[in-house]
Structure formats: structure tokens, C-alpha cells
Amino acid sequence: MPAPIRLRELIRTIRTARTQAEEREMIQKECAAIRSSFREEDNTYRCRNVAKLLYMHMLGYPAHFGQLECLKLIASQKFTDKRIGYLGAMLLLDERQDVHLLMTNCIKNDLNHSTQYVQGLALCTLGCMGSSEMCRDLAGEVEKLLKTSNSYLRKKAALCAVHVIRKVPELMEMFLPATKNLLNEKNHGVLHTSVVLLTEMCERSPDMLAHFRKNEKLVPQLVRILKNLIMSGYSPEHDVSGISDPFLQVRILRLLRILGRNDDDSSEAMNDILAQVATNTETSKNVGNAILYETVLTIMDIKSESGLRVLAINILGRFLLNNDKNIRYVALTSLLKTVQTDHNAVQRHRSTIVDCLKDLDVSIKRRAMELSFALVNGNNIRGMMKELLYFLDSCEPEFKADCASGIFLAAEKYAPSKRWHIDTIMRVLTTAGSYVRDDAVPNLIQLITNSVEMHAYTVQRLYKAILGDYSQQPLVQVAAWCIGEYGDLLVSGQCEEEEPIQVTEDEVLDILESVLISNMSTSVTRGYALTAIMKLSTRFTCTVNRIKKVVSIYGSSIDVELQQRAVEYNALFKKYDHMRSALLERMPVMEKVTTNGPTEIVQTNGETEPAPLETKPPPSGPQPTSQANDLLDLLGGNDITPVIPTVPTSKPASAGGELLDLLGDINLTGAPAATPAPASVPQISQPPFLLDGLSSQPLFNDITTGIPSITAYSKNGLKIEFTFERSNTNPSVTVITIQASNSTELDMTDFVFQAAVPKTFQLQLLSPSSSIVPAFNTGTITQVIKVLNPQKQQLRMRIKLTYNHKGSAMQDLAEVNNFPPQSWQ
Amino acid sequence: MNGRNESCRVTEGGGGCFMEGRVGESEQIRFILIQNRAGKTRLAKWYMQFDDDEKQKLIEEVHAVVTVRDAKHTNFVEFRNFKIIYRRYAGLYFCICVDVNDNNLAYLEAIHNFVEVLNEYFHNVCELDLVFNFYKVYTVVDEMFLAGEIRETSQTKVLKQLLMLQSLE
């Protein structure tokens, strides 16, 4: 069989291949030749064959069949064989092949070889890919080599030891005695690797760390070495751009960092040298900066004194001005880590950081953005926001979402004025509207509601914003909501902050309708628009018919969501017109509740009740849901779906669709949202007539008295009285005022009154005056119920009472049948 | 005080560990790659255990990430949960994959050191030299790096060793 081709030939041949297929063919041919050569157990050319195999492996072709051959090469006596063999072992074998264990013996022999280069090879291989078993077996040999005088071997042995420790941490103690003299070496290479070894040991085991700190007095030694390095001047062997052995310096600094962490004594001992390094190192080249960077990291991590920390941050600040973007990147990363602890020092470099927002490199921009957000505070908010908004305009899309959320957060925390806040948010919405996160819309709506004086200004600006372009969904949603709420302000041109614009009702409806029709609007946005149009029916005067038309068109929309809304609104126009204005009232000021709040407005249907936050949920099982007409079932005992009275928190109801209006503070007289019934006035027993002593707002001015009051419930010391009024304006409405009093000697707390009426009636429960019925009849809870009885049927009511008394929870059901005829006829 | 064995995520509201250590992860080099612009690997030295197909995937990913960057990008790329420090010399990318907390600038220097040694050893090295003498390149790597750490930084010393080894052939 002819001699196998040389490596060079093979490489040249393969490189002439013009296509992948051609290359593959050549390689397969050669592999076949190599395989047969291996089978013949040819010793002379084995080395050459394996080398070729390795080359092909590097190109990406499989070469497992060469693994055993590598072992044979390792076992050979020739140096060249061994070299290729070990290389092959490192490339082809790893821990997962069982074959590698066969190497152990070879390595062991080679570690004791006479030639240092063979020993070096063995150490190298062990250090790169030795498995835990191999390490365990051979650790002793490594340790022996660590103590030799041959510096070439000591270097390799030290790093090999590092690998052993990483694989088998328990063996760390074995190397401890050998480390005693490591730092006394003059040879930089050995010094370097020894420092690495010590670093590894200290990092892995706190005991070692403590040992080195106290017993070995490691810190003074390291400090001494470092000092020598800096002072000794020119040392040609390890010099890089005029700095002696920067790699060693960096490693020593890192070891110092680990030693000084959380330890006052060590930190103090290294303060001087750190300051010296920080001030004396040349910064013109990357090398110097590398050392400075490591120094900064060390200073920040140990318990250094504040002067040193300020020095470190100033170094970072100088880095930021450097032309080299690598250094700027590194500085920004470190500043980000320190901004929490050394906030003031970092603030000084704020302008430089803000400049980095304009850098070309994406990762620098991202870090600068994060750092900018961390630095925003009440003093610099205006300036910073200008920069950040400019950044938002010009940055890549992947940043826009984060930047927008960051801006919202910062604005929320530090806004100097409401108008500025709203302006900022509007700017974000118009520039990056489609990247804004979903929860920003409700938050924004809440913010707008709460700044009452800015309503006119806000709605005007929003209107102008969507006039031109209504493709950005969050912007359109907010605008639609606002126009729906404050459309009357828009049309009346009442803006104080800005030049008011002249808008007619039709124009407003035009824009809302185009949002509805547009293909770009999502289903959610359309829902917003439809609801807004509906709300305008109470605020606009001359376009009600148009609104009715629009609403009825969508009653047959394909989109189920829209269709349902439209149908319900239609019903509102037709059957419940009298309630329309009450339902579509202006939203009250919302409390800052994270889970509920404006999201209720966009509830998909009117079926779900606004979940009462503080009140107890209805004790009965099924949630009170059901269609508007399906009120209550008096017959089923537990099946009361009662009207839930709300405790005086200002909670928005779901707009439209829910005919049982549960807001305690909706005021039928149409006054702006009043605060809920003040709970502070305790009622002493008062005459059962309307006006006196009523804590809720005056309801009707037209009262007819003369209807006798009844005791609806009296048990266990709790008495509930009903007093009645009829309205002159609407003869089907009866207003019942209940008063609950407590004759026992302990207060009744968390008192909740619930009532249910037959299907033909409708009930509205306003908020109670308080939830505590004081003892000994010293006060009462007053609550107003309005009953609509269009069919003039006999009034019946079932009531449910829950309260806490004498430490236990009480609950009772009762039926009230003794209504006087004048109350419902 | 925790050693790096336990999770050292001490971020106690300012003033904790500046560098977070993770369980079991050491700060070392994971692998060294030399690739050309077309994606052919000229050297791949692995200091951690990976499957063959994982290795192949890593090589491809690194190539994809590194070749799109140009002069206006930094020399550091975040890659999975590691960091790649790379430098381009003519048509070759020298990449070192390290831990996130390592000193970028120092490794950049290490790359340059390594390239200078190659240059000396092969007398104005070019890509073909690396192709035809790939096993020698591995030797150079092994002289300068070991077990995922920088071993010898003095160029003169390394060159001396290499010449000795060569004479043994």
C-alpha cells in the first residue's frame, strides 16, 4: 500500500475543491484510506494519519474512529507522536467517552517523564479536559510538580491544579502546602499562575479565604509585589506598551478584590496601593485602561473609604470621555452597577452620560438609557426629560418600549406640574405611540381624570393629535376616552392653557366615526370609540339623533364586542332613556387602585359587576351577574342576587350596559362628581322625614310627607326602620330611607345592608352613612333606597344583613311585607 | 460572607457585592475561536464541555453575531449568558468567550498578545499559515492559555519555548 499522502498535500487538495460536494468526496476517500491504514496497525504513518484526521475534523467532519489511535500515539515514545496524540485527545475526546479513562495511565507516566516537554504536554492535556476521575487519580502527581524548581513546569502545574480544583473541589486542601512559597517566586509566569491558583481557591471556599487572610498574610505580600511591579520600571520581558506585566497586575488586583470583600482590615491594608495604581497608571493606551478598570472594580467591591470611591467614579467619568468606544461601554456598565450606592458621585457625570445617548453603538445606547433613568430625580427632571424624549424620537425600535415605560415612570415620580406631566405623556404617545405598553393606557386615563383642572386642555390636545393620524392605538384609545368624557368642554372652547379651537359637535363625531370605520383600529379601540360616542349623547345637545343612528348601525356589527355594546346602548336609548344621563355621568376622580380602575370602563360587557373592593362580596354563591332585566329571584332562599351597596370609595362603574347603578356617589341632579356621603355625621334618632338629618346629598326637593314609616326588622337588638317619600316628578319612584339602630351594649361593625325586590321593580341603593352601628342607640346608619315601580305593584322586599357583633360574624335574612300602601300605589 | 459556592447575590439595597458570583460558575475562558469571514473555523479550543452539535451551533452563532458588527461597534458582545470579546485582524476574527464579569479590556489585550506571538512565530502570519500549520497553532494556544486562564504573557518566553518544541520534531 503506498504511503499515505502528507498533511500538506491533503490540505492543498481539499482547498482546490470548488463545491461542497467535491470536498466531501475527497474527504470520504481520504477517510477510507486512513481507516484501512489504521486497521493495518501501521506505526510509522499513524501520526500523519491522525494529523490529517484532525484537520478534517476541524472542517466539521466526523472523526470518532480516530480516538483509539490517539491513545496509541500517546503511548508511543516519539515526541512528535505524543504531540499529535495529545492534541487529538484534546480535540476528539471528552469526558463523556469512556475511552478517555484509558489515557490516565499514559498521562501518569508522562507526568514523570524525564523530558520537561512531555511532562508539559501531559499537564496541558490534563488541565484542559481532564475528567473528575482522572483528576482524582492524578492530583498527587500534579501537586508534586507544583513544588519542582522548574518554572516551566510549575506554571503548567499551577493551572492544572486550578482545573483539578474546579472539577473536584474537595481536593483543594491537597494543594495548600504547596502554595506557601508560591508568591516568593521571581518568575512572572509562575507568579501569574500562582495568583490564579490562589484566586480560585479563595473564591471556592470561604475557609480558604479566611486562612489566607489571617495566616498567610496574603494581602501584604500581594501589595508588595504590586508595588514592585509599578516602581521597578522597565522590564522588557513582560512589558506591554510601557507597563510592566499588566496581566499580572490585573490578576493581583482581582485577588485583592476577593480578599478585601467584606473585610475591613484587608481593605484598609490595600487602600494605599489602590490609590497609587489609580493615579499613576498611564491611560493613553488600552493596557493602562484595563488596569484602571480592574482597580475601579476592586475599589467598588471592598470596604474602601469614600475618598477612594470618589476617585474610582471619577476614573469612570474620564472613561466616558474617551474616544475608544470599548472604554465608554465598560464605564457605562460599571456606573450602572454603582449608581445605587454612590448616587451623588455618579450624578456629577450626568451630562456625559446623556451625551452617550447619541452614540452609534447599540449596546452603549442601551446602557446610557438605563443609567439616565437611574439618575433622574426631582431636580433634573425637566432637562433629562427633554433629552430622553429626543432619544425616544430617534432610537431604534427595540428601545422604544423600554424607553417609553421608563419615561412614564420617571414622569409619574417627579413631574413638576400636572400640565408638564400630561404634555410629556402626550409627546410619548405621539412619537412612540405604537410601542407603548398596554397598561399605560389605563394609567394615563387615571392620571387625566385626576387632574381636574386640565381636562379642557387635555382633551383639546388629544383631539388635535388624532385629527391628523389615528393609527397609533394607545393614543387613539386615550383620545377617544377623553373626548367621550369631556367632549362638552371641547365644543364649548373653554381651554385656559392654550388657544381654544373651534370645534363643532359634528366634527367630533366625524373623527370618532372614522376611528370606528378605520381598518387600522383594533377591536379594543373601536370599543373605546363606540362608548365615547355614546357618552357624548348626554353631553352634546344637537347631535343626539346622529349618535342614535351610529349606535344602531353597530347593533349588527360582526364584531361581537361592538355588537353587544351597540345593542345595550340601543336599549338605553329606547327603554331606559331616563337613566341614560345618570349612567353616562362624568367619571368621578379615581382612586389609585392598581387592579381595578379605568379598566372597568372597557369591560367587555355589562354583565360583570364592578368588583367591589372593600365591601364583602355577596355571601351567596353565584356572582350577581345576569342580564339587566333579570334582577332577582325572591323565591329561591339563598339565591338572592342582591344589589350590592358600595362602601364609600369612589369607584367607577362599567359605563353603560349595567342598569343597576351601584355607584354610591352618582348624583342624579347632575352636579359634578361629589365626594361620597360623608360618614362622619352620626344620626341620633330623627323624625322619619326626608330632609332632617340625612347625610347623603339632598335628593328631591319635592317631598310628600305623610306616609307612615315602618319597622322593617327588629331582632337581636338591631332595629331597621323604613321611612318613605314619593317623588312628585316621577310617580313611580319611591324613596325609602332606612335607619339602623343598635340597642345592645356593643357596637356592630362592618354592617352591610342588602336588599332585593321582585322582578317588576328596580332598585337603587345609595351608599350608607357608615358601617358601624353604635351601641346603646347612640347613633344610626342611614341609607337611601330608591325603588322604581312602574307597574304599581305591591312592594315587597327581602333584606339581608351582615355585621360583626361581640366578636362573631352575624348574618340574617328577612322579608319585609308591611309596606304601607301609600308607598307604592 | 459567602464564598462563590453559595449564591452570592447580595444586593442588599446598595453596598452589596459589586460583582455577583453564581453557583458553580467560574470566571474563566469558555472557548477560543479563530474564524474567517466566511465562517470557516481556523482554530477552536474549548475549555468547557460541549456536545459536538452544541459546538457546531456555538460556532455558527458566534460567526453570525460577530460578522455583522463593524468599526462603530464595541469589541464586546453579549452572547447567551456569556460575553464574547473579539478582534478582527484582516480576514480573521479572534474571539474569546468569557464570563460576564470578566475584565473586557484585559482580555482584549490578551488577544493582541496572542496575535503578536503568532506573528513572530510564523514571520508575518497570514491565514494560510494557520491553515497549513494548524497543530502548531494549537501549541501556541496551549503555551499561552491553559485551563481557561492566561498562562504565559511574556512573548519572548513563549517564543523560546515554541522554538525548543520545534527542534524536537
JSON list of N, CA and C in Angstrom, two decimals, chain A residues 326 329 361 363 367, chain B residues 61-70 73-87 93-100 104 108:
[
{"chain": "A", "resi": 326, "resn": "ASN", "atom": "N", "xyz": [-14.95, 51.11, 23.32]},
{"chain": "A", "resi": 326, "resn": "ASN", "atom": "CA", "xyz": [-14.87, 49.99, 24.26]},
{"chain": "A", "resi": 326, "resn": "ASN", "atom": "C", "xyz": [-14.82, 50.49, 25.68]},
{"chain": "A", "resi": 329, "resn": "TYR", "atom": "N", "xyz": [-18.08, 51.89, 26.84]},
{"chain": "A", "resi": 329, "resn": "TYR", "atom": "CA", "xyz": [-19.00, 50.81, 27.16]},
{"chain": "A", "resi": 329, "resn": "TYR", "atom": "C", "xyz": [-18.73, 50.26, 28.55]},
{"chain": "A", "resi": 361, "resn": "ASP", "atom": "N", "xyz": [-23.20, 53.04, 18.81]},
{"chain": "A", "resi": 361, "resn": "ASP", "atom": "CA", "xyz": [-23.26, 51.62, 19.14]},
{"chain": "A", "resi": 361, "resn": "ASP", "atom": "C", "xyz": [-24.49, 51.33, 19.98]},
{"chain": "A", "resi": 363, "resn": "SER", "atom": "N", "xyz": [-25.26, 48.88, 22.06]},
{"chain": "A", "resi": 363, "resn": "SER", "atom": "CA", "xyz": [-25.17, 48.49, 23.47]},
{"chain": "A", "resi": 363, "resn": "SER", "atom": "C", "xyz": [-24.80, 49.67, 24.34]},
{"chain": "A", "resi": 367, "resn": "ARG", "atom": "N", "xyz": [-27.13, 51.08, 27.54]},
{"chain": "A", "resi": 367, "resn": "ARG", "atom": "CA", "xyz": [-26.64, 51.31, 28.89]},
{"chain": "A", "resi": 367, "resn": "ARG", "atom": "C", "xyz": [-26.83, 52.76, 29.29]},
{"chain": "B", "resi": 61, "resn": "GLU", "atom": "N", "xyz": [-23.31, 30.46, 15.71]},
{"chain": "B", "resi": 61, "resn": "GLU", "atom": "CA", "xyz": [-23.89, 31.64, 16.34]},
{"chain": "B", "resi": 61, "resn": "GLU", "atom": "C", "xyz": [-22.85, 32.74, 16.50]},
{"chain": "B", "resi": 62, "resn": "VAL", "atom": "N", "xyz": [-21.69, 32.34, 16.94]},
{"chain": "B", "resi": 62, "resn": "VAL", "atom": "CA", "xyz": [-20.65, 33.36, 17.12]},
{"chain": "B", "resi": 62, "resn": "VAL", "atom": "C", "xyz": [-20.36, 34.03, 15.79]},
{"chain": "B", "resi": 63, "resn": "HIS", "atom": "N", "xyz": [-20.26, 33.22, 14.77]},
{"chain": "B", "resi": 63, "resn": "HIS", "atom": "CA", "xyz": [-19.99, 33.79, 13.45]},
{"chain": "B", "resi": 63, "resn": "HIS", "atom": "C", "xyz": [-21.07, 34.79, 13.07]},
{"chain": "B", "resi": 64, "resn": "ALA", "atom": "N", "xyz": [-22.31, 34.40, 13.29]},
{"chain": "B", "resi": 64, "resn": "ALA", "atom": "CA", "xyz": [-23.41, 35.29, 12.90]},
{"chain": "B", "resi": 64, "resn": "ALA", "atom": "C", "xyz": [-23.35, 36.60, 13.68]},
{"chain": "B", "resi": 65, "resn": "VAL", "atom": "N", "xyz": [-23.06, 36.49, 14.95]},
{"chain": "B", "resi": 65, "resn": "VAL", "atom": "CA", "xyz": [-23.09, 37.70, 15.79]},
{"chain": "B", "resi": 65, "resn": "VAL", "atom": "C", "xyz": [-21.94, 38.62, 15.45]},
{"chain": "B", "resi": 66, "resn": "VAL", "atom": "N", "xyz": [-20.77, 38.03, 15.22]},
{"chain": "B", "resi": 66, "resn": "VAL", "atom": "CA", "xyz": [-19.58, 38.85, 15.13]},
{"chain": "B", "resi": 66, "resn": "VAL", "atom": "C", "xyz": [-19.42, 39.48, 13.76]},
{"chain": "B", "resi": 67, "resn": "THR", "atom": "N", "xyz": [-19.84, 38.81, 12.73]},
{"chain": "B", "resi": 67, "resn": "THR", "atom": "CA", "xyz": [-19.57, 39.36, 11.40]},
{"chain": "B", "resi": 67, "resn": "THR", "atom": "C", "xyz": [-20.47, 40.53, 11.04]},
{"chain": "B", "resi": 68, "resn": "VAL", "atom": "N", "xyz": [-21.58, 40.70, 11.72]},
{"chain": "B", "resi": 68, "resn": "VAL", "atom": "CA", "xyz": [-22.42, 41.84, 11.36]},
{"chain": "B", "resi": 68, "resn": "VAL", "atom": "C", "xyz": [-21.91, 43.13, 11.97]},
{"chain": "B", "resi": 69, "resn": "ARG", "atom": "N", "xyz": [-21.00, 43.03, 12.91]},
{"chain": "B", "resi": 69, "resn": "ARG", "atom": "CA", "xyz": [-20.56, 44.24, 13.57]},
{"chain": "B", "resi": 69, "resn": "ARG", "atom": "C", "xyz": [-19.42, 44.89, 12.79]},
{"chain": "B", "resi": 70, "resn": "ASP", "atom": "N", "xyz": [-19.39, 46.19, 12.84]},
{"chain": "B", "resi": 70, "resn": "ASP", "atom": "CA", "xyz": [-18.32, 46.86, 12.11]},
{"chain": "B", "resi": 70, "resn": "ASP", "atom": "C", "xyz": [-17.59, 47.81, 13.06]},
{"chain": "B", "resi": 73, "resn": "HIS", "atom": "N", "xyz": [-19.00, 49.54, 16.27]},
{"chain": "B", "resi": 73, "resn": "HIS", "atom": "CA", "xyz": [-19.46, 48.79, 17.43]},
{"chain": "B", "resi": 73, "resn": "HIS", "atom": "C", "xyz": [-18.30, 48.54, 18.38]},
{"chain": "B", "resi": 74, "resn": "THR", "atom": "N", "xyz": [-18.63, 48.26, 19.61]},
{"chain": "B", "resi": 74, "resn": "THR", "atom": "CA", "xyz": [-17.57, 47.92, 20.55]},
{"chain": "B", "resi": 74, "resn": "THR", "atom": "C", "xyz": [-17.08, 46.51, 20.27]},
{"chain": "B", "resi": 75, "resn": "ASN", "atom": "N", "xyz": [-16.00, 46.16, 20.94]},
{"chain": "B", "resi": 75, "resn": "ASN", "atom": "CA", "xyz": [-15.45, 44.83, 20.72]},
{"chain": "B", "resi": 75, "resn": "ASN", "atom": "C", "xyz": [-16.06, 43.78, 21.64]},
{"chain": "B", "resi": 76, "resn": "PHE", "atom": "N", "xyz": [-17.15, 44.13, 22.29]},
{"chain": "B", "resi": 76, "resn": "PHE", "atom": "CA", "xyz": [-17.71, 43.18, 23.25]},
{"chain": "B", "resi": 76, "resn": "PHE", "atom": "C", "xyz": [-19.15, 42.89, 22.84]},
{"chain": "B", "resi": 77, "resn": "VAL", "atom": "N", "xyz": [-19.51, 41.64, 22.88]},
{"chain": "B", "resi": 77, "resn": "VAL", "atom": "CA", "xyz": [-20.87, 41.27, 22.53]},
{"chain": "B", "resi": 77, "resn": "VAL", "atom": "C", "xyz": [-21.43, 40.41, 23.63]},
{"chain": "B", "resi": 78, "resn": "GLU", "atom": "N", "xyz": [-22.64, 40.69, 24.01]},
{"chain": "B", "resi": 78, "resn": "GLU", "atom": "CA", "xyz": [-23.28, 39.78, 24.95]},
{"chain": "B", "resi": 78, "resn": "GLU", "atom": "C", "xyz": [-23.88, 38.62, 24.19]},
{"chain": "B", "resi": 79, "resn": "PHE", "atom": "N", "xyz": [-23.62, 37.44, 24.65]},
{"chain": "B", "resi": 79, "resn": "PHE", "atom": "CA", "xyz": [-23.93, 36.25, 23.89]},
{"chain": "B", "resi": 79, "resn": "PHE", "atom": "C", "xyz": [-24.42, 35.20, 24.85]},
{"chain": "B", "resi": 80, "resn": "ARG", "atom": "N", "xyz": [-25.67, 34.77, 24.71]},
{"chain": "B", "resi": 80, "resn": "ARG", "atom": "CA", "xyz": [-26.28, 33.88, 25.70]},
{"chain": "B", "resi": 80, "resn": "ARG", "atom": "C", "xyz": [-26.03, 34.46, 27.08]},
{"chain": "B", "resi": 81, "resn": "ASN", "atom": "N", "xyz": [-25.55, 33.69, 28.00]},
{"chain": "B", "resi": 81, "resn": "ASN", "atom": "CA", "xyz": [-25.22, 34.34, 29.28]},
{"chain": "B", "resi": 81, "resn": "ASN", "atom": "C", "xyz": [-23.73, 34.50, 29.47]},
{"chain": "B", "resi": 82, "resn": "PHE", "atom": "N", "xyz": [-23.03, 34.60, 28.36]},
{"chain": "B", "resi": 82, "resn": "PHE", "atom": "CA", "xyz": [-21.60, 34.88, 28.43]},
{"chain": "B", "resi": 82, "resn": "PHE", "atom": "C", "xyz": [-21.34, 36.21, 27.74]},
{"chain": "B", "resi": 83, "resn": "LYS", "atom": "N", "xyz": [-20.09, 36.40, 27.48]},
{"chain": "B", "resi": 83, "resn": "LYS", "atom": "CA", "xyz": [-19.66, 37.60, 26.80]},
{"chain": "B", "resi": 83, "resn": "LYS", "atom": "C", "xyz": [-18.61, 37.18, 25.80]},
{"chain": "B", "resi": 84, "resn": "ILE", "atom": "N", "xyz": [-18.61, 37.77, 24.61]},
{"chain": "B", "resi": 84, "resn": "ILE", "atom": "CA", "xyz": [-17.55, 37.46, 23.65]},
{"chain": "B", "resi": 84, "resn": "ILE", "atom": "C", "xyz": [-16.73, 38.70, 23.44]},
{"chain": "B", "resi": 85, "resn": "ILE", "atom": "N", "xyz": [-15.43, 38.52, 23.54]},
{"chain": "B", "resi": 85, "resn": "ILE", "atom": "CA", "xyz": [-14.51, 39.63, 23.28]},
{"chain": "B", "resi": 85, "resn": "ILE", "atom": "C", "xyz": [-13.79, 39.26, 22.01]},
{"chain": "B", "resi": 86, "resn": "TYR", "atom": "N", "xyz": [-13.88, 40.10, 21.03]},
{"chain": "B", "resi": 86, "resn": "TYR", "atom": "CA", "xyz": [-13.32, 39.70, 19.74]},
{"chain": "B", "resi": 86, "resn": "TYR", "atom": "C", "xyz": [-12.54, 40.85, 19.15]},
{"chain": "B", "resi": 87, "resn": "ARG", "atom": "N", "xyz": [-11.70, 40.46, 18.21]},
{"chain": "B", "resi": 87, "resn": "ARG", "atom": "CA", "xyz": [-10.98, 41.48, 17.47]},
{"chain": "B", "resi": 87, "resn": "ARG", "atom": "C", "xyz": [-10.76, 40.97, 16.06]},
{"chain": "B", "resi": 93, "resn": "TYR", "atom": "N", "xyz": [-11.39, 36.63, 12.54]},
{"chain": "B", "resi": 93, "resn": "TYR", "atom": "CA", "xyz": [-11.94, 37.09, 13.81]},
{"chain": "B", "resi": 93, "resn": "TYR", "atom": "C", "xyz": [-11.39, 36.22, 14.92]},
{"chain": "B", "resi": 94, "resn": "PHE", "atom": "N", "xyz": [-10.74, 36.86, 15.89]},
{"chain": "B", "resi": 94, "resn": "PHE", "atom": "CA", "xyz": [-10.25, 36.14, 17.06]},
{"chain": "B", "resi": 94, "resn": "PHE", "atom": "C", "xyz": [-11.23, 36.39, 18.18]},
{"chain": "B", "resi": 95, "resn": "CYS", "atom": "N", "xyz": [-11.90, 35.34, 18.62]},
{"chain": "B", "resi": 95, "resn": "CYS", "atom": "CA", "xyz": [-12.95, 35.51, 19.64]},
{"chain": "B", "resi": 95, "resn": "CYS", "atom": "C", "xyz": [-12.60, 34.74, 20.89]},
{"chain": "B", "resi": 96, "resn": "ILE", "atom": "N", "xyz": [-12.76, 35.39, 22.02]},
{"chain": "B", "resi": 96, "resn": "ILE", "atom": "CA", "xyz": [-12.63, 34.70, 23.30]},
{"chain": "B", "resi": 96, "resn": "ILE", "atom": "C", "xyz": [-13.96, 34.83, 24.02]},
{"chain": "B", "resi": 97, "resn": "CYS", "atom": "N", "xyz": [-14.47, 33.73, 24.50]},
{"chain": "B", "resi": 97, "resn": "CYS", "atom": "CA", "xyz": [-15.75, 33.76, 25.19]},
{"chain": "B", "resi": 97, "resn": "CYS", "atom": "C", "xyz": [-15.50, 33.66, 26.69]},
{"chain": "B", "resi": 98, "resn": "VAL", "atom": "N", "xyz": [-15.90, 34.70, 27.40]},
{"chain": "B", "resi": 98, "resn": "VAL", "atom": "CA", "xyz": [-15.62, 34.72, 28.84]},
{"chain": "B", "resi": 98, "resn": "VAL", "atom": "C", "xyz": [-16.91, 34.94, 29.61]},
{"chain": "B", "resi": 99, "resn": "ASP", "atom": "N", "xyz": [-16.75, 34.98, 30.89]},
{"chain": "B", "resi": 99, "resn": "ASP", "atom": "CA", "xyz": [-17.85, 35.21, 31.80]},
{"chain": "B", "resi": 99, "resn": "ASP", "atom": "C", "xyz": [-18.23, 36.68, 31.79]},
{"chain": "B", "resi": 100, "resn": "VAL", "atom": "N", "xyz": [-19.46, 36.96, 32.17]},
{"chain": "B", "resi": 100, "resn": "VAL", "atom": "CA", "xyz": [-19.97, 38.33, 32.08]},
{"chain": "B", "resi": 100, "resn": "VAL", "atom": "C", "xyz": [-19.18, 39.29, 32.97]},
{"chain": "B", "resi": 104, "resn": "ASN", "atom": "N", "xyz": [-13.13, 43.09, 30.40]},
{"chain": "B", "resi": 104, "resn": "ASN", "atom": "CA", "xyz": [-13.09, 43.07, 28.94]},
{"chain": "B", "resi": 104, "resn": "ASN", "atom": "C", "xyz": [-11.77, 43.54, 28.38]},
{"chain": "B", "resi": 108, "resn": "LEU", "atom": "N", "xyz": [-8.96, 41.78, 25.90]},
{"chain": "B", "resi": 108, "resn": "LEU", "atom": "CA", "xyz": [-8.64, 42.37, 24.60]},
{"chain": "B", "resi": 108, "resn": "LEU", "atom": "C", "xyz": [-7.12, 42.43, 24.43]}
]
